[in-house]
Amino acid sequence: MYFRFLRRLRVAQNAAMVTPMKLSKYLRRRGETGYAFALRSGVPRQTIGAILEGGGASAKTALAIIRSTDGRVRLQDLVPDKGARR
């Protein structure tokens, strides 16, 4: 099951050959709020808020975000910033 998840994640990342960016930059470019993105992606708004503040994402959350952004936000962009609050 874990390998199936990794394969789907890799496919989602390679699906769109676009410039990668952090979630905050993606939302700014689209003019979308964290709340609207949370509704669209199915990720709880508190989790989106924590990621926007520099926190990391679980594998399941990362996959949902990557799919919702058509690969524009990559897994590497969802790794927590150093010194971020948890």
Coordinates of N, CA and C in Angstrom, one line a residue:
M1 N 0.8 -1.2 0.0 CA 0.0 0.0 0.0 C 0.9 1.2 0.0
Y2 N 2.0 1.2 0.8 CA 2.8 2.4 0.8 C 3.5 2.7 -0.5
F3 N 3.8 1.6 -1.3 CA 4.4 1.8 -2.6 C 3.4 2.3 -3.6
R4 N 2.2 1.9 -3.4 CA 1.1 2.4 -4.3 C 0.9 3.9 -4.1
F5 N 1.0 4.3 -2.8 CA 0.9 5.7 -2.5 C 2.0 6.5 -3.1
L6 N 3.3 6.0 -3.0 CA 4.4 6.7 -3.6 C 4.3 6.8 -5.1
R7 N 3.8 5.8 -5.7 CA 3.6 5.8 -7.2 C 2.6 6.8 -7.6
R8 N 1.5 6.9 -6.8 CA 0.5 7.9 -7.1 C 1.0 9.3 -6.9
L9 N 1.8 9.5 -5.9 CA 2.4 10.8 -5.5 C 3.4 11.2 -6.7
R10 N 4.2 10.3 -7.1 CA 5.1 10.6 -8.2 C 4.4 11.0 -9.5
V11 N 3.3 10.3 -9.8 CA 2.5 10.6 -11.0 C 1.9 11.9 -10.8
A12 N 1.4 12.3 -9.7 CA 0.8 13.6 -9.4 C 1.8 14.7 -9.6
Q13 N 3.0 14.4 -9.1 CA 4.0 15.5 -9.3 C 4.5 15.6 -10.7
N14 N 4.6 14.5 -11.4 CA 5.1 14.6 -12.8 C 4.0 15.0 -13.8
A15 N 2.7 15.0 -13.4 CA 1.6 15.2 -14.3 C 1.7 16.6 -14.9
A16 N 2.1 17.6 -14.2 CA 2.1 19.0 -14.7 C 3.5 19.5 -14.7
M17 N 4.0 19.8 -15.8 CA 5.4 20.3 -16.0 C 5.3 21.8 -15.9
V18 N 5.2 22.3 -14.6 CA 5.1 23.7 -14.4 C 6.1 24.2 -13.4
T19 N 6.2 25.5 -13.1 CA 7.1 26.0 -12.2 C 6.6 25.7 -10.8
P20 N 7.4 24.9 -10.0 CA 7.0 24.6 -8.6 C 7.0 25.8 -7.7
M21 N 6.2 25.8 -6.7 CA 6.1 26.9 -5.8 C 5.5 26.5 -4.4
K22 N 5.8 27.3 -3.4 CA 5.2 27.0 -2.1 C 3.7 27.3 -2.2
L23 N 2.9 26.7 -1.2 CA 1.5 26.8 -1.2 C 1.1 28.3 -1.1
S24 N 1.8 29.1 -0.3 CA 1.4 30.5 -0.1 C 1.5 31.2 -1.4
K25 N 2.5 31.0 -2.2 CA 2.7 31.6 -3.5 C 1.6 31.2 -4.5
Y26 N 1.3 29.9 -4.4 CA 0.2 29.4 -5.3 C -1.1 30.1 -5.0
L27 N -1.4 30.2 -3.8 CA -2.7 30.9 -3.4 C -2.7 32.3 -3.8
R28 N -1.6 33.0 -3.6 CA -1.5 34.5 -4.0 C -1.7 34.6 -5.5
R29 N -1.0 33.8 -6.2 CA -1.2 33.9 -7.7 C -2.6 33.6 -8.2
R30 N -3.3 32.7 -7.5 CA -4.6 32.4 -7.9 C -5.7 33.4 -7.3
G31 N -5.2 34.2 -6.3 CA -6.1 35.0 -5.6 C -7.1 34.3 -4.7
E32 N -6.7 33.1 -4.2 CA -7.5 32.2 -3.5 C -7.2 32.3 -2.0
T33 N -8.2 32.2 -1.1 CA -7.9 32.2 0.3 C -7.6 30.8 0.7
G34 N -7.0 30.7 1.9 CA -6.7 29.4 2.5 C -8.0 28.6 2.7
Y35 N -9.0 29.3 3.2 CA -10.3 28.7 3.4 C -10.9 28.1 2.1
A36 N -10.9 28.9 1.0 CA -11.4 28.4 -0.2 C -10.6 27.2 -0.7
F37 N -9.3 27.2 -0.6 CA -8.5 26.1 -1.0 C -8.7 24.9 -0.1
A38 N -9.0 25.1 1.1 CA -9.3 24.0 2.0 C -10.6 23.3 1.6
L39 N -11.6 24.1 1.2 CA -12.8 23.5 0.8 C -12.6 22.7 -0.5
R40 N -11.8 23.3 -1.4 CA -11.6 22.7 -2.7 C -10.8 21.4 -2.6
S41 N -9.8 21.4 -1.8 CA -8.9 20.3 -1.7 C -9.4 19.2 -0.7
G42 N -10.3 19.5 0.2 CA -10.7 18.6 1.2 C -9.8 18.4 2.4
V43 N -8.8 19.4 2.5 CA -7.9 19.4 3.6 C -8.5 20.4 4.7
P44 N -8.5 20.0 6.0 CA -9.1 20.9 7.0 C -8.4 22.3 6.9
R45 N -9.1 23.4 7.1 CA -8.6 24.7 7.1 C -7.5 25.0 8.1
Q46 N -7.6 24.3 9.3 CA -6.6 24.5 10.3 C -5.2 23.9 9.8
T47 N -5.3 22.8 9.0 CA -4.1 22.2 8.5 C -3.5 23.1 7.4
I48 N -4.3 23.7 6.6 CA -3.8 24.6 5.6 C -3.2 25.8 6.3
G49 N -3.8 26.3 7.3 CA -3.2 27.4 8.1 C -1.9 27.1 8.7
A50 N -1.8 25.9 9.2 CA -0.5 25.5 9.8 C 0.6 25.4 8.7
I51 N 0.2 24.9 7.6 CA 1.2 24.8 6.5 C 1.6 26.2 6.0
L52 N 0.7 27.1 5.9 CA 1.0 28.4 5.5 C 1.9 29.2 6.5
E53 N 1.8 28.7 7.7 CA 2.7 29.3 8.8 C 4.1 28.6 8.9
G54 N 4.3 27.7 8.0 CA 5.6 27.1 7.9 C 5.7 25.6 8.4
G55 N 4.5 25.1 8.8 CA 4.5 23.7 9.3 C 4.5 22.7 8.1
G56 N 4.7 21.5 8.4 CA 4.7 20.5 7.4 C 3.4 19.8 7.2
A57 N 3.3 18.8 6.3 CA 2.1 18.1 5.9 C 2.3 16.6 6.0
S58 N 1.3 15.9 6.4 CA 1.4 14.5 6.4 C 1.4 14.0 4.9
A59 N 1.7 12.7 4.7 CA 1.7 12.2 3.4 C 0.3 12.3 2.7
K60 N -0.7 12.0 3.4 CA -2.1 12.1 2.9 C -2.4 13.5 2.5
T61 N -2.1 14.4 3.4 CA -2.4 15.8 3.1 C -1.6 16.4 2.0
A62 N -0.3 16.0 1.9 CA 0.6 16.4 0.8 C 0.0 15.9 -0.5
L63 N -0.4 14.7 -0.6 CA -1.0 14.2 -1.8 C -2.3 14.9 -2.2
A64 N -3.1 15.3 -1.3 CA -4.3 16.0 -1.6 C -4.0 17.4 -2.1
I65 N -2.9 18.1 -1.5 CA -2.5 19.4 -2.0 C -1.9 19.3 -3.4
I66 N -1.0 18.3 -3.6 CA -0.4 18.2 -4.9 C -1.4 18.0 -6.0
R67 N -2.4 17.1 -5.7 CA -3.5 16.9 -6.7 C -4.3 18.1 -6.9
S68 N -4.6 18.9 -5.9 CA -5.5 20.0 -6.0 C -4.8 21.2 -6.7
T69 N -3.4 21.2 -6.7 CA -2.7 22.2 -7.4 C -2.1 21.8 -8.7
D70 N -2.6 20.6 -9.2 CA -2.1 20.0 -10.4 C -0.6 20.0 -10.5
G71 N 0.1 19.7 -9.3 CA 1.5 19.5 -9.3 C 2.3 20.8 -9.1
R72 N 1.6 21.9 -9.1 CA 2.4 23.2 -8.9 C 3.1 23.3 -7.6
V73 N 2.4 22.7 -6.5 CA 3.1 22.7 -5.2 C 3.6 21.2 -5.1
R74 N 4.9 21.1 -4.9 CA 5.5 19.8 -4.8 C 5.7 19.3 -3.4
L75 N 6.0 18.1 -3.3 CA 6.3 17.5 -1.9 C 7.4 18.3 -1.2
Q76 N 8.4 18.6 -1.9 CA 9.5 19.3 -1.3 C 9.1 20.7 -0.7
D77 N 8.1 21.3 -1.4 CA 7.6 22.6 -0.9 C 6.7 22.5 0.3
L78 N 6.4 21.3 0.7 CA 5.5 21.1 1.9 C 6.3 20.6 3.1
V79 N 7.6 20.6 3.0 CA 8.4 20.2 4.1 C 8.5 21.4 5.1
P80 N 8.4 21.2 6.4 CA 8.3 22.4 7.3 C 9.6 23.2 7.3
D81 N 9.4 24.5 7.4 CA 10.5 25.4 7.5 C 11.2 25.2 8.8
K82 N 12.5 25.5 8.8 CA 13.2 25.4 10.1 C 12.8 26.5 11.0
G83 N 12.5 26.1 12.3 CA 12.1 27.1 13.3 C 10.6 27.3 13.3
A84 N 9.9 26.6 12.5 CA 8.4 26.8 12.4 C 7.8 26.2 13.7
R85 N 6.7 26.9 14.1 CA 6.0 26.4 15.3 C 5.2 25.1 14.9
R86 N 5.1 24.3 15.9 CA 4.3 23.0 15.7 C 3.1 23.1 16.5

